[in-house]
PDB file of C-alpha atoms in Angstrom:
ATOM      1  CA  UNK P   4      35.112  43.124  68.140  1.00  0.00           C
ATOM      2  CA  UNK P   5      34.395  44.696  71.530  1.00  0.00           C
ATOM      3  CA  UNK P   6      36.622  45.022  74.598  1.00  0.00           C
ATOM      4  CA  UNK P   7      35.711  46.460  77.967  1.00  0.00           C
ATOM      5  CA  UNK P   8      37.976  46.947  80.941  1.00  0.00           C
ATOM      6  CA  UNK P   9      39.393  49.259  83.555  1.00  0.00           C
ATOM      7  CA  UNK P  10      42.685  50.090  85.256  1.00  0.00           C
ATOM      8  CA  UNK P  11      43.397  51.553  88.652  1.00  0.00           C
ATOM      9  CA  UNK P  12      46.123  54.176  88.307  1.00  0.00           C
ATOM     10  CA  UNK P  13      47.878  55.523  91.407  1.00  0.00           C
ATOM     11  CA  UNK P  14      47.741  59.167  90.338  1.00  0.00           C
ATOM     12  CA  UNK P  15      45.266  62.057  90.649  1.00  0.00           C
ATOM     13  CA  UNK P  16      42.567  62.278  87.976  1.00  0.00           C
ATOM     14  CA  UNK P  17      43.950  65.593  86.627  1.00  0.00           C
ATOM     15  CA  UNK P  18      47.333  63.953  86.013  1.00  0.00           C
ATOM     16  CA  UNK P  19      45.767  60.937  84.261  1.00  0.00           C
ATOM     17  CA  UNK P  20      43.622  63.270  82.121  1.00  0.00           C
ATOM     18  CA  UNK P  21      46.675  65.333  81.124  1.00  0.00           C
ATOM     19  CA  UNK P  22      48.517  62.147  80.091  1.00  0.00           C
ATOM     20  CA  UNK P  23      45.530  60.962  78.016  1.00  0.00           C
ATOM     21  CA  UNK P  24      45.798  64.208  76.039  1.00  0.00           C
ATOM     22  CA  UNK P  25      49.593  64.330  75.669  1.00  0.00           C
ATOM     23  CA  UNK P  26      50.824  63.215  72.210  1.00  0.00           C
ATOM     24  CA  UNK P  27      54.246  62.165  73.565  1.00  0.00           C
ATOM     25  CA  UNK P  28      52.702  59.941  76.232  1.00  0.00           C
ATOM     26  CA  UNK P  29      50.250  58.423  73.740  1.00  0.00           C
ATOM     27  CA  UNK P  30      53.022  57.790  71.203  1.00  0.00           C
ATOM     28  CA  UNK P  31      55.094  55.983  73.842  1.00  0.00           C
ATOM     29  CA  UNK P  32      52.110  53.863  74.880  1.00  0.00           C
ATOM     30  CA  UNK P  33      50.702  52.802  71.493  1.00  0.00           C
ATOM     31  CA  UNK P  34      52.389  49.523  70.482  1.00  0.00           C
ATOM     32  CA  UNK P  35      54.257  49.926  67.191  1.00  0.00           C
ATOM     33  CA  UNK P  36      53.680  53.692  66.997  1.00  0.00           C
ATOM     34  CA  UNK P  37      56.376  55.291  64.837  1.00  0.00           C
ATOM     35  CA  UNK P  38      54.936  58.807  64.734  1.00  0.00           C
ATOM     36  CA  UNK P  39      52.088  60.734  66.368  1.00  0.00           C
ATOM     37  CA  UNK P  40      51.533  64.389  65.639  1.00  0.00           C
ATOM     38  CA  UNK P  41      48.727  66.815  66.291  1.00  0.00           C
ATOM     39  CA  UNK P  42      46.718  67.924  69.283  1.00  0.00           C
ATOM     40  CA  UNK P  43      43.568  66.879  71.138  1.00  0.00           C
ATOM     41  CA  UNK P  44      41.673  69.829  69.640  1.00  0.00           C
ATOM     42  CA  UNK P  45      42.680  69.214  66.010  1.00  0.00           C
ATOM     43  CA  UNK P  46      43.092  65.444  66.109  1.00  0.00           C
ATOM     44  CA  UNK P  47      46.192  63.327  65.642  1.00  0.00           C
ATOM     45  CA  UNK P  48      47.935  61.777  62.654  1.00  0.00           C
ATOM     46  CA  UNK P  49      49.612  58.461  63.397  1.00  0.00           C
ATOM     47  CA  UNK P  50      51.908  55.921  61.769  1.00  0.00           C
ATOM     48  CA  UNK P  51      51.838  52.472  63.368  1.00  0.00           C
ATOM     49  CA  UNK P  52      53.696  49.336  62.276  1.00  0.00           C
ATOM     50  CA  UNK P  53      52.114  46.045  63.338  1.00  0.00           C
ATOM     51  CA  UNK P  54      52.352  42.351  62.526  1.00  0.00           C
ATOM     52  CA  UNK P  55      49.129  40.397  62.854  1.00  0.00           C
ATOM     53  CA  UNK P  56      49.773  36.715  62.239  1.00  0.00           C
ATOM     54  CA  UNK P  57      51.580  36.518  58.889  1.00  0.00           C
ATOM     55  CA  UNK P  58      50.549  40.042  57.821  1.00  0.00           C
ATOM     56  CA  UNK P  59      52.880  42.952  58.615  1.00  0.00           C
ATOM     57  CA  UNK P  60      51.711  46.422  57.671  1.00  0.00           C
ATOM     58  CA  UNK P  61      52.347  50.099  58.218  1.00  0.00           C
ATOM     59  CA  UNK P  62      49.106  51.851  59.044  1.00  0.00           C
ATOM     60  CA  UNK P  63      48.707  55.575  58.478  1.00  0.00           C
ATOM     61  CA  UNK P  64      45.631  57.175  59.874  1.00  0.00           C
ATOM     62  CA  UNK P  65      43.824  59.835  61.786  1.00  0.00           C
ATOM     63  CA  UNK P  66      42.620  59.882  65.379  1.00  0.00           C
ATOM     64  CA  UNK P  67      40.001  62.308  66.679  1.00  0.00           C
ATOM     65  CA  UNK P  68      38.600  63.062  70.113  1.00  0.00           C
ATOM     66  CA  UNK P  69      34.913  63.866  70.587  1.00  0.00           C
ATOM     67  CA  UNK P  70      32.249  64.047  73.313  1.00  0.00           C
ATOM     68  CA  UNK P  71      34.905  65.594  75.570  1.00  0.00           C
ATOM     69  CA  UNK P  72      33.943  66.198  79.202  1.00  0.00           C
ATOM     70  CA  UNK P  73      37.084  67.905  80.513  1.00  0.00           C
ATOM     71  CA  UNK P  74      38.841  65.857  83.181  1.00  0.00           C
ATOM     72  CA  UNK P  75      36.215  63.119  83.007  1.00  0.00           C
ATOM     73  CA  UNK P  76      35.701  61.366  79.649  1.00  0.00           C
ATOM     74  CA  UNK P  77      36.007  61.372  75.874  1.00  0.00           C
ATOM     75  CA  UNK P  78      35.454  59.254  72.817  1.00  0.00           C
ATOM     76  CA  UNK P  79      38.533  58.470  70.752  1.00  0.00           C
ATOM     77  CA  UNK P  80      37.994  57.368  67.134  1.00  0.00           C
ATOM     78  CA  UNK P  81      40.499  56.372  64.514  1.00  0.00           C
ATOM     79  CA  UNK P  82      40.973  54.782  61.144  1.00  0.00           C
ATOM     80  CA  UNK P  83      44.169  53.511  59.586  1.00  0.00           C
ATOM     81  CA  UNK P  84      44.932  52.209  56.135  1.00  0.00           C
ATOM     82  CA  UNK P  85      47.603  49.548  55.731  1.00  0.00           C
ATOM     83  CA  UNK P  86      47.789  49.342  51.949  1.00  0.00           C
ATOM     84  CA  UNK P  87      47.321  45.781  50.658  1.00  0.00           C
ATOM     85  CA  UNK P  88      46.984  44.497  54.227  1.00  0.00           C
ATOM     86  CA  UNK P  89      43.668  46.285  54.589  1.00  0.00           C
ATOM     87  CA  UNK P  90      42.334  48.732  57.133  1.00  0.00           C
ATOM     88  CA  UNK P  91      41.543  49.008  60.797  1.00  0.00           C
ATOM     89  CA  UNK P  92      39.065  51.399  62.362  1.00  0.00           C
ATOM     90  CA  UNK P  93      37.465  51.770  65.697  1.00  0.00           C
ATOM     91  CA  UNK P  94      36.890  53.817  68.747  1.00  0.00           C
ATOM     92  CA  UNK P  95      36.844  53.774  72.502  1.00  0.00           C
ATOM     93  CA  UNK P  96      34.817  55.471  75.186  1.00  0.00           C
ATOM     94  CA  UNK P  97      37.287  56.386  77.937  1.00  0.00           C
ATOM     95  CA  UNK P  98      36.206  57.658  81.340  1.00  0.00           C
ATOM     96  CA  UNK P  99      37.931  58.555  84.601  1.00  0.00           C
ATOM     97  CA  UNK P 100      36.626  58.308  88.158  1.00  0.00           C
ATOM     98  CA  UNK P 101      38.199  59.150  91.504  1.00  0.00           C
ATOM     99  CA  UNK P 102      38.909  56.126  93.682  1.00  0.00           C
ATOM    100  CA  UNK P 103      40.795  55.707  96.933  1.00  0.00           C
ATOM    101  CA  UNK P 104      44.496  55.946  96.120  1.00  0.00           C
ATOM    102  CA  UNK P 105      44.105  57.315  92.597  1.00  0.00           C
ATOM    103  CA  UNK P 106      41.977  57.143  89.482  1.00  0.00           C
ATOM    104  CA  UNK P 107      40.010  54.421  87.759  1.00  0.00           C
ATOM    105  CA  UNK P 108      40.323  54.545  83.972  1.00  0.00           C
ATOM    106  CA  UNK P 109      37.491  52.630  82.245  1.00  0.00           C
ATOM    107  CA  UNK P 110      37.314  51.857  78.547  1.00  0.00           C
ATOM    108  CA  UNK P 111      34.890  50.331  76.073  1.00  0.00           C
ATOM    109  CA  UNK P 112      36.583  49.599  72.744  1.00  0.00           C
ATOM    110  CA  UNK P 113      35.034  48.669  69.402  1.00  0.00           C
ATOM    111  CA  UNK P 114      37.247  47.764  66.427  1.00  0.00           C
ATOM    112  CA  UNK P 115      36.768  46.566  62.853  1.00  0.00           C
ATOM    113  CA  UNK P 116      39.243  45.328  60.258  1.00  0.00           C
ATOM    114  CA  UNK P 117      38.991  44.712  56.530  1.00  0.00           C
ATOM    115  CA  UNK P 118      41.094  43.428  53.636  1.00  0.00           C
ATOM    116  CA  UNK P 119      43.732  40.724  54.182  1.00  0.00           C
ATOM    117  CA  UNK P 120      43.522  41.296  57.936  1.00  0.00           C
ATOM    118  CA  UNK P 121      39.862  40.275  57.989  1.00  0.00           C
ATOM    119  CA  UNK P 122      40.750  37.020  56.218  1.00  0.00           C
ATOM    120  CA  UNK P 123      42.890  35.958  59.202  1.00  0.00           C
ATOM    121  CA  UNK P 124      39.780  35.115  61.187  1.00  0.00           C
ATOM    122  CA  UNK P 125      38.049  36.677  64.129  1.00  0.00           C
ATOM    123  CA  UNK P 126      39.818  34.584  66.802  1.00  0.00           C
ATOM    124  CA  UNK P 127      43.268  35.774  65.725  1.00  0.00           C
ATOM    125  CA  UNK P 128      42.093  39.381  65.300  1.00  0.00           C
ATOM    126  CA  UNK P 129      40.288  39.418  68.667  1.00  0.00           C
ATOM    127  CA  UNK P 130      43.352  37.997  70.441  1.00  0.00           C
ATOM    128  CA  UNK P 131      45.600  40.553  68.764  1.00  0.00           C
ATOM    129  CA  UNK P 132      43.254  43.439  69.654  1.00  0.00           C
ATOM    130  CA  UNK P 133      43.107  42.347  73.311  1.00  0.00           C
ATOM    131  CA  UNK P 134      46.913  42.103  73.417  1.00  0.00           C
ATOM    132  CA  UNK P 135      47.251  45.600  71.899  1.00  0.00           C
ATOM    133  CA  UNK P 136      44.777  47.100  74.403  1.00  0.00           C
ATOM    134  CA  UNK P 137      46.520  45.376  77.331  1.00  0.00           C
ATOM    135  CA  UNK P 138      49.932  46.636  76.144  1.00  0.00           C
ATOM    136  CA  UNK P 139      48.638  50.184  75.688  1.00  0.00           C
ATOM    137  CA  UNK P 140      47.034  50.419  79.132  1.00  0.00           C
ATOM    138  CA  UNK P 141      49.997  48.720  80.856  1.00  0.00           C
ATOM    139  CA  UNK P 142      52.401  51.195  79.220  1.00  0.00           C
ATOM    140  CA  UNK P 143      50.057  54.075  80.025  1.00  0.00           C
ATOM    141  CA  UNK P 144      49.884  53.069  83.678  1.00  0.00           C
ATOM    142  CA  UNK P 145      53.700  52.878  83.907  1.00  0.00           C
ATOM    143  CA  UNK P 146      54.045  56.232  82.108  1.00  0.00           C
ATOM    144  CA  UNK P 147      51.763  57.944  84.626  1.00  0.00           C
ATOM    145  CA  UNK P 148      52.794  56.127  87.828  1.00  0.00           C
ATOM    146  CA  UNK P 149      56.445  55.510  87.066  1.00  0.00           C
ATOM    147  CA  UNK P 150      58.030  52.038  86.997  1.00  0.00           C
ATOM    148  CA  UNK P 151      57.394  49.571  89.825  1.00  0.00           C
ATOM    149  CA  UNK P 152      60.029  48.071  92.105  1.00  0.00           C
ATOM    150  CA  UNK P 153      60.939  45.192  89.785  1.00  0.00           C
ATOM    151  CA  UNK P 154      61.758  47.770  87.098  1.00  0.00           C
ATOM    152  CA  UNK P 155      64.082  49.545  89.581  1.00  0.00           C
ATOM    153  CA  UNK P 156      66.398  46.550  89.663  1.00  0.00           C
ATOM    154  CA  UNK P 157      66.725  46.734  85.887  1.00  0.00           C
ATOM    155  CA  UNK P 158      67.031  50.529  85.589  1.00  0.00           C
ATOM    156  CA  UNK P 159      68.839  51.236  88.846  1.00  0.00           C
ATOM    157  CA  UNK P 160      66.348  53.992  89.720  1.00  0.00           C
ATOM    158  CA  UNK P 161      66.254  55.194  93.310  1.00  0.00           C
ATOM    159  CA  UNK P 162      62.925  55.053  95.192  1.00  0.00           C
ATOM    160  CA  UNK P 163      62.505  58.805  94.593  1.00  0.00           C
ATOM    161  CA  UNK P 164      63.022  58.419  90.829  1.00  0.00           C
ATOM    162  CA  UNK P 165      60.766  55.368  90.820  1.00  0.00           C
ATOM    163  CA  UNK P 166      57.744  57.359  91.934  1.00  0.00           C
ATOM    164  CA  UNK P 167      58.150  59.960  89.228  1.00  0.00           C
ATOM    165  CA  UNK P 168      55.461  59.507  86.600  1.00  0.00           C
ATOM    166  CA  UNK P 169      55.630  61.242  83.225  1.00  0.00           C
ATOM    167  CA  UNK P 170      54.485  64.633  84.597  1.00  0.00           C
ATOM    168  CA  UNK P 171      56.963  64.652  87.480  1.00  0.00           C
ATOM    169  CA  UNK P 172      59.817  63.704  85.148  1.00  0.00           C
ATOM    170  CA  UNK P 173      58.873  66.593  82.844  1.00  0.00           C
ATOM    171  CA  UNK P 174      58.993  69.235  85.563  1.00  0.00           C
ATOM    172  CA  UNK P 175      62.028  67.966  87.497  1.00  0.00           C
TER     173      UNK P 175
END
């Protein structure tokens, strides 16, 4: 299964790069992530709980970063084992480019599943993988940019608080 896409993020490239390498930001953005420990240099250990169709599983696995071009791109690779449910493994090439008003984050994802998960069929798996990628990048964009105006009505944030992305909230 392959997915390709991009997101325009209203933040400087350095800020987006820092968020892509921050375990707390990644943990908050990965759907179903219960735990994420480690560092970009040493790799991450993750625990993710997901339900794909009728199969619910807790995946434990490792994530590594390679082909790192500081501030510009990297390859992220991971593999998780979900016990009887099977396994999932894959990777993504992630790159950043300066655009007017912020940064364009582009990704090219490849994923494979095995075990009971593979028996669910490629249409269900592909739909689930696309949904997971969309959720991750939507959450990532909100984490970096801060919530949009509709979110303000729910949270009661002022316009100044609204504009605070993850980095600004850390230092204020």
